[in-house]
PDB file of C-alpha atoms and ligand atoms in Angstrom:
ATOM      1  CA  MET A   1      -0.256 -14.778 -21.529  1.00 60.00           C
ATOM      2  CA  GLY A   2      -2.493 -11.704 -21.516  1.00 90.00           C
ATOM      3  CA  ARG A   3      -2.043  -8.744 -19.250  1.00 98.00           C
ATOM      4  CA  GLN A   4      -3.905  -9.004 -15.953  1.00 98.00           C
ATOM      5  CA  PHE A   5      -6.696  -6.428 -15.629  1.00 98.00           C
ATOM      6  CA  PHE A   6      -5.760  -3.842 -12.980  1.00 98.00           C
ATOM      7  CA  VAL A   7      -8.087  -1.507 -11.095  1.00 98.00           C
ATOM      8  CA  GLY A   8      -6.776   1.127  -8.708  1.00 98.00           C
ATOM      9  CA  GLY A   9      -8.834   3.301  -6.410  1.00 98.00           C
ATOM     10  CA  ASN A  10      -7.427   6.739  -5.620  1.00 98.00           C
ATOM     11  CA  PHE A  11      -9.268   8.199  -2.634  1.00 98.00           C
ATOM     12  CA  LYS A  12      -7.290  11.460  -2.908  1.00 98.00           C
ATOM     13  CA  MET A  13      -7.760  13.664   0.201  1.00 98.00           C
ATOM     14  CA  ASN A  14     -11.114  12.114   1.065  1.00 98.00           C
ATOM     15  CA  GLY A  15     -12.379   9.907   3.847  1.00 98.00           C
ATOM     16  CA  THR A  16     -12.513   9.502   7.590  1.00 98.00           C
ATOM     17  CA  ILE A  17     -11.777   6.532   9.816  1.00 98.00           C
ATOM     18  CA  ASP A  18     -15.429   5.539   9.620  1.00 98.00           C
ATOM     19  CA  SER A  19     -15.932   6.029   5.897  1.00 98.00           C
ATOM     20  CA  ILE A  20     -12.701   4.233   4.992  1.00 98.00           C
ATOM     21  CA  LYS A  21     -13.611   1.293   7.216  1.00 98.00           C
ATOM     22  CA  GLU A  22     -16.957   1.171   5.412  1.00 98.00           C
ATOM     23  CA  ILE A  23     -15.279   1.090   1.976  1.00 98.00           C
ATOM     24  CA  VAL A  24     -12.890  -1.622   3.177  1.00 98.00           C
ATOM     25  CA  ASN A  25     -15.702  -3.723   4.666  1.00 98.00           C
ATOM     26  CA  ASN A  26     -17.614  -3.387   1.426  1.00 98.00           C
ATOM     27  CA  LEU A  27     -14.610  -4.622  -0.572  1.00 98.00           C
ATOM     28  CA  ASN A  28     -13.977  -7.442   1.887  1.00 98.00           C
ATOM     29  CA  SER A  29     -17.481  -8.825   1.397  1.00 97.00           C
ATOM     30  CA  ALA A  30     -17.786  -8.115  -2.335  1.00 97.00           C
ATOM     31  CA  THR A  31     -17.487 -10.703  -5.063  1.00 96.00           C
ATOM     32  CA  CYS A  32     -14.576  -9.361  -7.066  1.00 96.00           C
ATOM     33  CA  ASP A  33     -13.362 -10.822 -10.342  1.00 97.00           C
ATOM     34  CA  SER A  34     -10.409 -12.984  -9.347  1.00 96.00           C
ATOM     35  CA  ASN A  35      -8.743 -12.048 -12.639  1.00 96.00           C
ATOM     36  CA  THR A  36      -8.559  -8.387 -11.622  1.00 98.00           C
ATOM     37  CA  GLU A  37      -5.672  -7.041  -9.574  1.00 98.00           C
ATOM     38  CA  VAL A  38      -7.070  -4.457  -7.144  1.00 98.00           C
ATOM     39  CA  VAL A  39      -5.109  -1.752  -5.313  1.00 98.00           C
ATOM     40  CA  ILE A  40      -6.579   1.063  -3.235  1.00 98.00           C
ATOM     41  CA  ALA A  41      -4.842   4.309  -2.287  1.00 98.00           C
ATOM     42  CA  PRO A  42      -6.235   6.029   0.809  1.00 98.00           C
ATOM     43  CA  PRO A  43      -4.718   9.208   2.264  1.00 98.00           C
ATOM     44  CA  ALA A  44      -1.389   8.553   4.017  1.00 98.00           C
ATOM     45  CA  LEU A  45      -2.917   8.892   7.470  1.00 98.00           C
ATOM     46  CA  TYR A  46      -5.173   5.904   6.795  1.00 98.00           C
ATOM     47  CA  LEU A  47      -2.720   3.556   5.054  1.00 98.00           C
ATOM     48  CA  LEU A  48      -2.146   1.365   8.108  1.00 98.00           C
ATOM     49  CA  LEU A  49      -5.804   1.320   9.076  1.00 98.00           C
ATOM     50  CA  THR A  50      -6.678   0.222   5.553  1.00 98.00           C
ATOM     51  CA  ARG A  51      -3.995  -2.473   5.483  1.00 98.00           C
ATOM     52  CA  GLU A  52      -5.063  -3.751   8.875  1.00 98.00           C
ATOM     53  CA  HIS A  53      -8.720  -4.175   7.918  1.00 98.00           C
ATOM     54  CA  LEU A  54      -8.501  -5.018   4.207  1.00 98.00           C
ATOM     55  CA  ARG A  55      -8.572  -8.642   3.210  1.00 98.00           C
ATOM     56  CA  ALA A  56      -5.527 -10.350   1.740  1.00 97.00           C
ATOM     57  CA  GLY A  57      -5.431 -10.261  -2.039  1.00 97.00           C
ATOM     58  CA  ILE A  58      -6.195  -6.560  -2.313  1.00 98.00           C
ATOM     59  CA  GLU A  59      -3.139  -4.344  -2.064  1.00 98.00           C
ATOM     60  CA  VAL A  60      -2.745  -0.861  -0.627  1.00 98.00           C
ATOM     61  CA  ALA A  61      -0.949   2.043  -2.317  1.00 98.00           C
ATOM     62  CA  ALA A  62       0.335   5.348  -1.050  1.00 98.00           C
ATOM     63  CA  GLN A  63      -0.614   8.398  -3.102  1.00 98.00           C
ATOM     64  CA  ASN A  64       2.983   9.618  -3.082  1.00 98.00           C
ATOM     65  CA  VAL A  65       6.438   8.705  -1.797  1.00 98.00           C
ATOM     66  CA  PHE A  66       9.746  10.591  -1.464  1.00 98.00           C
ATOM     67  CA  ASP A  67      12.973   9.661  -3.242  1.00 98.00           C
ATOM     68  CA  ARG A  68      15.327   9.834  -0.227  1.00 97.00           C
ATOM     69  CA  PRO A  69      15.830   6.972   2.224  1.00 96.00           C
ATOM     70  CA  ASN A  70      15.369   8.911   5.487  1.00 96.00           C
ATOM     71  CA  GLY A  71      16.300  12.113   7.233  1.00 97.00           C
ATOM     72  CA  ALA A  72      15.271  15.731   7.510  1.00 98.00           C
ATOM     73  CA  PHE A  73      12.403  15.817   4.994  1.00 98.00           C
ATOM     74  CA  THR A  74       9.465  17.085   6.977  1.00 98.00           C
ATOM     75  CA  GLY A  75       6.119  15.801   5.823  1.00 97.00           C
ATOM     76  CA  GLU A  76       7.502  13.122   3.511  1.00 98.00           C
ATOM     77  CA  ILE A  77       7.268   9.320   3.674  1.00 98.00           C
ATOM     78  CA  SER A  78      10.031   6.985   2.499  1.00 98.00           C
ATOM     79  CA  VAL A  79       9.818   3.838   0.414  1.00 98.00           C
ATOM     80  CA  ALA A  80      11.283   1.823   3.305  1.00 98.00           C
ATOM     81  CA  GLN A  81       8.546   3.118   5.616  1.00 98.00           C
ATOM     82  CA  LEU A  82       5.891   1.996   3.147  1.00 98.00           C
ATOM     83  CA  LYS A  83       7.497  -1.421   2.854  1.00 98.00           C
ATOM     84  CA  ASP A  84       7.749  -1.677   6.621  1.00 98.00           C
ATOM     85  CA  SER A  85       4.003  -1.047   6.786  1.00 98.00           C
ATOM     86  CA  ASN A  86       3.174  -3.633   4.100  1.00 98.00           C
ATOM     87  CA  ILE A  87       2.155  -0.950   1.608  1.00 98.00           C
ATOM     88  CA  THR A  88       3.250  -2.452  -1.685  1.00 98.00           C
ATOM     89  CA  TRP A  89       2.379   0.229  -4.251  1.00 98.00           C
ATOM     90  CA  THR A  90       2.471   3.962  -4.715  1.00 98.00           C
ATOM     91  CA  VAL A  91       0.743   6.293  -7.129  1.00 98.00           C
ATOM     92  CA  LEU A  92       3.203   8.772  -8.664  1.00 98.00           C
ATOM     93  CA  GLY A  93       2.883  11.652 -11.099  1.00 98.00           C
ATOM     94  CA  HIS A  94      -0.811  12.270 -10.554  1.00 98.00           C
ATOM     95  CA  SER A  95      -1.818  15.425 -12.418  1.00 98.00           C
ATOM     96  CA  GLU A  96      -2.986  17.020  -9.178  1.00 97.00           C
ATOM     97  CA  ARG A  97       0.600  16.793  -7.956  1.00 98.00           C
ATOM     98  CA  ARG A  98       2.120  17.766 -11.303  1.00 97.00           C
ATOM     99  CA  VAL A  99      -0.168  20.788 -11.663  1.00 96.00           C
ATOM    100  CA  ILE A 100      -0.935  21.988  -8.113  1.00 96.00           C
ATOM    101  CA  LEU A 101       2.356  20.996  -6.471  1.00 96.00           C
ATOM    102  CA  GLN A 102       4.470  21.690  -9.564  1.00 97.00           C
ATOM    103  CA  GLU A 103       6.144  18.274  -9.658  1.00 98.00           C
ATOM    104  CA  THR A 104       8.420  18.028 -12.687  1.00 98.00           C
ATOM    105  CA  ASN A 105       8.824  15.020 -14.970  1.00 98.00           C
ATOM    106  CA  LYS A 106      12.317  14.525 -13.532  1.00 98.00           C
ATOM    107  CA  PHE A 107      11.121  14.566  -9.921  1.00 98.00           C
ATOM    108  CA  VAL A 108       8.379  12.044 -10.723  1.00 98.00           C
ATOM    109  CA  ALA A 109      10.972   9.895 -12.506  1.00 98.00           C
ATOM    110  CA  ASP A 110      13.385  10.015  -9.557  1.00 98.00           C
ATOM    111  CA  LYS A 111      10.618   9.026  -7.150  1.00 98.00           C
ATOM    112  CA  THR A 112       9.571   6.219  -9.482  1.00 98.00           C
ATOM    113  CA  LYS A 113      13.115   4.869  -9.510  1.00 98.00           C
ATOM    114  CA  ALA A 114      13.397   5.120  -5.718  1.00 98.00           C
ATOM    115  CA  ALA A 115      10.104   3.263  -5.254  1.00 98.00           C
ATOM    116  CA  LEU A 116      11.067   0.475  -7.645  1.00 98.00           C
ATOM    117  CA  ASP A 117      14.587   0.172  -6.220  1.00 98.00           C
ATOM    118  CA  GLY A 118      12.987  -0.236  -2.797  1.00 98.00           C
ATOM    119  CA  GLY A 119      10.595  -2.936  -3.999  1.00 98.00           C
ATOM    120  CA  ILE A 120       7.361  -0.929  -4.293  1.00 98.00           C
ATOM    121  CA  GLY A 121       5.202  -1.053  -7.432  1.00 98.00           C
ATOM    122  CA  VAL A 122       4.327   2.231  -9.135  1.00 98.00           C
ATOM    123  CA  ILE A 123       1.084   3.410 -10.702  1.00 99.00           C
ATOM    124  CA  LEU A 124       2.687   6.018 -12.939  1.00 98.00           C
ATOM    125  CA  CYS A 125       0.236   8.683 -14.065  1.00 98.00           C
ATOM    126  CA  CYS A 126       0.559  10.693 -17.242  1.00 98.00           C
ATOM    127  CA  GLY A 127      -1.796  12.825 -19.247  1.00 98.00           C
ATOM    128  CA  GLU A 128      -2.411  16.085 -21.062  1.00 98.00           C
ATOM    129  CA  THR A 129      -4.428  19.190 -20.215  1.00 97.00           C
ATOM    130  CA  LEU A 130      -7.299  20.298 -22.428  1.00 96.00           C
ATOM    131  CA  GLU A 131      -5.148  23.095 -23.795  1.00 97.00           C
ATOM    132  CA  GLN A 132      -2.412  20.628 -24.742  1.00 97.00           C
ATOM    133  CA  ARG A 133      -4.949  18.294 -26.401  1.00 97.00           C
ATOM    134  CA  GLU A 134      -6.434  21.146 -28.395  1.00 97.00           C
ATOM    135  CA  ALA A 135      -2.940  22.138 -29.514  1.00 98.00           C
ATOM    136  CA  GLU A 136      -2.462  18.493 -30.667  1.00 98.00           C
ATOM    137  CA  LYS A 137       0.327  17.996 -28.146  1.00 98.00           C
ATOM    138  CA  THR A 138      -1.183  14.987 -26.352  1.00 98.00           C
ATOM    139  CA  MET A 139       1.395  12.399 -27.364  1.00 98.00           C
ATOM    140  CA  ASP A 140       4.309  14.823 -26.974  1.00 98.00           C
ATOM    141  CA  VAL A 141       3.268  15.587 -23.394  1.00 98.00           C
ATOM    142  CA  VAL A 142       2.505  12.005 -22.401  1.00 98.00           C
ATOM    143  CA  LEU A 143       5.650  10.572 -23.950  1.00 98.00           C
ATOM    144  CA  ALA A 144       7.854  13.263 -22.385  1.00 98.00           C
ATOM    145  CA  GLN A 145       6.424  12.303 -18.986  1.00 98.00           C
ATOM    146  CA  LEU A 146       7.159   8.623 -19.656  1.00 98.00           C
ATOM    147  CA  LYS A 147      10.569   9.259 -21.268  1.00 98.00           C
ATOM    148  CA  ALA A 148      11.775  10.987 -18.090  1.00 98.00           C
ATOM    149  CA  VAL A 149      11.136   7.653 -16.340  1.00 98.00           C
ATOM    150  CA  SER A 150      12.663   5.437 -19.028  1.00 98.00           C
ATOM    151  CA  ASP A 151      15.803   7.608 -18.887  1.00 98.00           C
ATOM    152  CA  VAL A 152      16.426   6.463 -15.313  1.00 98.00           C
ATOM    153  CA  GLN A 153      14.579   3.145 -15.163  1.00 97.00           C
ATOM    154  CA  LYS A 154      14.726   0.335 -17.722  1.00 96.00           C
ATOM    155  CA  ASP A 155      12.889  -2.364 -15.767  1.00 97.00           C
ATOM    156  CA  TRP A 156       9.176  -1.574 -16.062  1.00 98.00           C
ATOM    157  CA  SER A 157       7.893  -4.893 -14.705  1.00 98.00           C
ATOM    158  CA  LYS A 158       6.500  -3.202 -11.588  1.00 98.00           C
ATOM    159  CA  ILE A 159       5.163  -0.111 -13.315  1.00 98.00           C
ATOM    160  CA  VAL A 160       1.517   0.259 -14.291  1.00 98.00           C
ATOM    161  CA  VAL A 161       1.047   3.263 -16.571  1.00 98.00           C
ATOM    162  CA  ALA A 162      -2.127   5.240 -15.870  1.00 98.00           C
ATOM    163  CA  TYR A 163      -3.164   7.449 -18.767  1.00 98.00           C
ATOM    164  CA  GLU A 164      -5.279  10.163 -17.213  1.00 98.00           C
ATOM    165  CA  PRO A 165      -6.259  13.105 -19.413  1.00 98.00           C
ATOM    166  CA  VAL A 166      -6.371  16.045 -17.009  1.00 97.00           C
ATOM    167  CA  TRP A 167      -9.601  17.350 -18.569  1.00 97.00           C
ATOM    168  CA  ALA A 168     -11.320  14.071 -17.698  1.00 97.00           C
ATOM    169  CA  ILE A 169     -10.301  13.884 -14.039  1.00 96.00           C
ATOM    170  CA  GLY A 170     -13.127  14.646 -11.660  1.00 92.00           C
ATOM    171  CA  THR A 171     -15.082  16.416 -14.391  1.00 94.00           C
ATOM    172  CA  GLY A 172     -17.585  13.737 -15.366  1.00 91.00           C
ATOM    173  CA  LYS A 173     -16.214  14.154 -18.915  1.00 93.00           C
ATOM    174  CA  VAL A 174     -14.786  10.747 -19.747  1.00 93.00           C
ATOM    175  CA  ALA A 175     -12.545  10.269 -22.795  1.00 94.00           C
ATOM    176  CA  SER A 176     -14.331   8.422 -25.585  1.00 96.00           C
ATOM    177  CA  ASN A 177     -13.304   4.828 -26.144  1.00 97.00           C
ATOM    178  CA  GLU A 178     -11.529   5.921 -29.326  1.00 97.00           C
ATOM    179  CA  GLN A 179      -9.674   8.809 -27.657  1.00 97.00           C
ATOM    180  CA  ALA A 180      -8.446   6.564 -24.839  1.00 98.00           C
ATOM    181  CA  GLN A 181      -7.558   3.632 -27.087  1.00 98.00           C
ATOM    182  CA  GLU A 182      -5.616   5.893 -29.463  1.00 98.00           C
ATOM    183  CA  VAL A 183      -3.372   7.196 -26.671  1.00 98.00           C
ATOM    184  CA  HIS A 184      -2.974   3.768 -25.037  1.00 98.00           C
ATOM    185  CA  LYS A 185      -1.934   2.306 -28.388  1.00 98.00           C
ATOM    186  CA  GLY A 186       0.544   5.168 -28.856  1.00 98.00           C
ATOM    187  CA  ILE A 187       1.997   4.538 -25.403  1.00 98.00           C
ATOM    188  CA  ARG A 188       2.384   0.841 -26.178  1.00 98.00           C
ATOM    189  CA  GLU A 189       4.095   1.559 -29.481  1.00 98.00           C
ATOM    190  CA  TRP A 190       6.451   3.952 -27.730  1.00 98.00           C
ATOM    191  CA  LEU A 191       7.209   1.346 -25.036  1.00 98.00           C
ATOM    192  CA  GLY A 192       8.152  -1.067 -27.826  1.00 98.00           C
ATOM    193  CA  GLU A 193      10.499   1.415 -29.459  1.00 98.00           C
ATOM    194  CA  GLU A 194      12.002   2.670 -26.201  1.00 98.00           C
ATOM    195  CA  LEU A 195      12.191  -0.471 -24.052  1.00 98.00           C
ATOM    196  CA  GLY A 196      11.504  -3.403 -26.353  1.00 98.00           C
ATOM    197  CA  LYS A 197       8.643  -5.586 -27.540  1.00 97.00           C
ATOM    198  CA  GLU A 198       8.371  -7.595 -24.334  1.00 97.00           C
ATOM    199  CA  VAL A 199       7.967  -4.505 -22.150  1.00 98.00           C
ATOM    200  CA  ALA A 200       5.334  -3.188 -24.570  1.00 98.00           C
ATOM    201  CA  GLU A 201       3.389  -6.440 -24.435  1.00 98.00           C
ATOM    202  CA  LYS A 202       3.599  -6.885 -20.673  1.00 98.00           C
ATOM    203  CA  THR A 203       3.101  -3.370 -19.287  1.00 98.00           C
ATOM    204  CA  ARG A 204      -0.417  -2.607 -18.148  1.00 98.00           C
ATOM    205  CA  VAL A 205      -1.711   0.739 -19.453  1.00 98.00           C
ATOM    206  CA  ILE A 206      -4.812   1.698 -17.513  1.00 98.00           C
ATOM    207  CA  TYR A 207      -7.203   4.595 -18.079  1.00 98.00           C
ATOM    208  CA  GLY A 208      -8.292   7.185 -15.509  1.00 98.00           C
ATOM    209  CA  GLY A 209     -10.682  10.095 -15.739  1.00 97.00           C
ATOM    210  CA  SER A 210     -14.340   9.987 -14.699  1.00 96.00           C
ATOM    211  CA  VAL A 211     -14.558   6.204 -14.928  1.00 97.00           C
ATOM    212  CA  SER A 212     -17.856   4.973 -13.528  1.00 97.00           C
ATOM    213  CA  GLU A 213     -19.901   1.800 -13.316  1.00 97.00           C
ATOM    214  CA  LYS A 214     -21.749   3.107 -16.382  1.00 97.00           C
ATOM    215  CA  ASN A 215     -18.850   3.625 -18.801  1.00 97.00           C
ATOM    216  CA  CYS A 216     -16.298   1.038 -17.613  1.00 98.00           C
ATOM    217  CA  ARG A 217     -17.565  -1.968 -19.550  1.00 97.00           C
ATOM    218  CA  GLU A 218     -17.283  -0.321 -22.952  1.00 97.00           C
ATOM    219  CA  LEU A 219     -13.844   1.137 -22.194  1.00 98.00           C
ATOM    220  CA  ALA A 220     -12.652  -2.258 -20.945  1.00 97.00           C
ATOM    221  CA  LYS A 221     -13.330  -3.796 -24.354  1.00 97.00           C
ATOM    222  CA  GLU A 222     -10.572  -1.752 -25.999  1.00 97.00           C
ATOM    223  CA  GLY A 223      -7.500  -3.824 -26.780  1.00 97.00           C
ATOM    224  CA  ASP A 224      -4.971  -1.528 -25.110  1.00 98.00           C
ATOM    225  CA  ILE A 225      -6.997  -0.586 -22.022  1.00 98.00           C
ATOM    226  CA  ASP A 226      -5.797  -2.908 -19.265  1.00 98.00           C
ATOM    227  CA  GLY A 227      -7.809  -1.498 -16.389  1.00 98.00           C
ATOM    228  CA  PHE A 228      -8.648   1.740 -14.628  1.00 98.00           C
ATOM    229  CA  LEU A 229      -7.467   4.248 -12.079  1.00 98.00           C
ATOM    230  CA  VAL A 230     -10.621   5.446 -10.375  1.00 98.00           C
ATOM    231  CA  GLY A 231     -11.002   8.570  -8.259  1.00 98.00           C
ATOM    232  CA  GLY A 232     -14.487   9.612  -7.159  1.00 97.00           C
ATOM    233  CA  ALA A 233     -16.182   6.303  -7.927  1.00 98.00           C
ATOM    234  CA  SER A 234     -13.677   4.369  -5.803  1.00 98.00           C
ATOM    235  CA  LEU A 235     -15.339   5.872  -2.719  1.00 98.00           C
ATOM    236  CA  LYS A 236     -18.673   4.314  -3.655  1.00 97.00           C
ATOM    237  CA  PRO A 237     -20.008   0.744  -3.646  1.00 96.00           C
ATOM    238  CA  ALA A 238     -20.082   0.975  -7.468  1.00 96.00           C
ATOM    239  CA  PHE A 239     -16.274   0.592  -7.388  1.00 98.00           C
ATOM    240  CA  VAL A 240     -16.931  -3.160  -7.282  1.00 98.00           C
ATOM    241  CA  ASP A 241     -18.740  -2.941 -10.636  1.00 98.00           C
ATOM    242  CA  ILE A 242     -15.629  -1.294 -12.098  1.00 98.00           C
ATOM    243  CA  ILE A 243     -13.419  -4.054 -10.670  1.00 98.00           C
ATOM    244  CA  ASN A 244     -15.765  -6.488 -12.423  1.00 98.00           C
ATOM    245  CA  ALA A 245     -15.840  -4.574 -15.709  1.00 98.00           C
ATOM    246  CA  ARG A 246     -14.559  -7.574 -17.669  1.00 96.00           C
ATOM    247  CA  LYS A 247     -16.656 -10.167 -15.851  1.00 91.00           C
ATOM    248  CA  GLU A 248     -19.443 -11.822 -17.842  1.00 79.00           C
TER     249      GLU A 248
HETATM  250  C1  LIG B 301      -7.980  10.199 -10.410  1.00 78.37           C
HETATM  251  O1  LIG B 301      -7.916  11.001  -9.506  1.00 78.37           O
HETATM  252  O2  LIG B 301      -6.997   9.499 -10.655  1.00 78.37           O
HETATM  253  C2  LIG B 301      -9.220  10.090 -11.190  1.00 78.37           C
HETATM  254  C3  LIG B 301      -9.200   9.401 -12.275  1.00 78.37           C
HETATM  255  O3  LIG B 301     -10.332  10.749 -10.691  1.00 78.37           O
HETATM  256  P1  LIG B 301     -11.851  10.606 -11.195  1.00 78.37           P
HETATM  257  O4  LIG B 301     -12.119   9.139 -11.415  1.00 78.37           O
HETATM  258  O5  LIG B 301     -12.672  11.171 -10.081  1.00 78.37           O
HETATM  259  O6  LIG B 301     -11.976  11.372 -12.459  1.00 78.37           O
END
């Protein structure tokens, strides 16, 4: 059986009660490809509002989660609290957190393990900066980010890997089909070597970085691109076109 197409929407620190309700209403009434798994990640403050208004069949993700069960961790949210609120996924390792908030590969890996142990799926982001790409370090960087996770977590059945070149995020500069496919293929080969053929065949590897309704259809034709993580365009009605990127 093929891998189910997966489209995530990362709202980042955008939205208001009104604008998020509008996005949710739009998704509720849209005709979405039933073969696509859809997950949206609003800011933490709006997780419950989103879950309350969003139709069944579309899941909600946090943009981050902490790796401790409870206690004196001001500002953090636990896996159990997400579960309690029917939030079934979390994004982890987004480059904005790795770069701006200095999250290390190990910290991202520990949070990934905590989320999975607690029964939450993980959209695990990885990707290189422009400087790293130009120094031909792309695969070294990406695989080091993923290896930190495989060191602590062998079951990847609830991980979706999001390859997001940092230079393509929010810049309007999308990776070419060839650039994206090359890295996705490399990730899949590494998964095979590190965790076995079955994991490599089953794990969704999605692309993120300036995906739009204009470029999604071509990218979606690549054999190792199993969907998208969408930032800016997930706030717009065109997000539905991205969900339907594989629909005839
Ligand atoms: C993201 O934030 O994960 C992302 C891919 O952003 P954008 O689509 O805006 O480039």
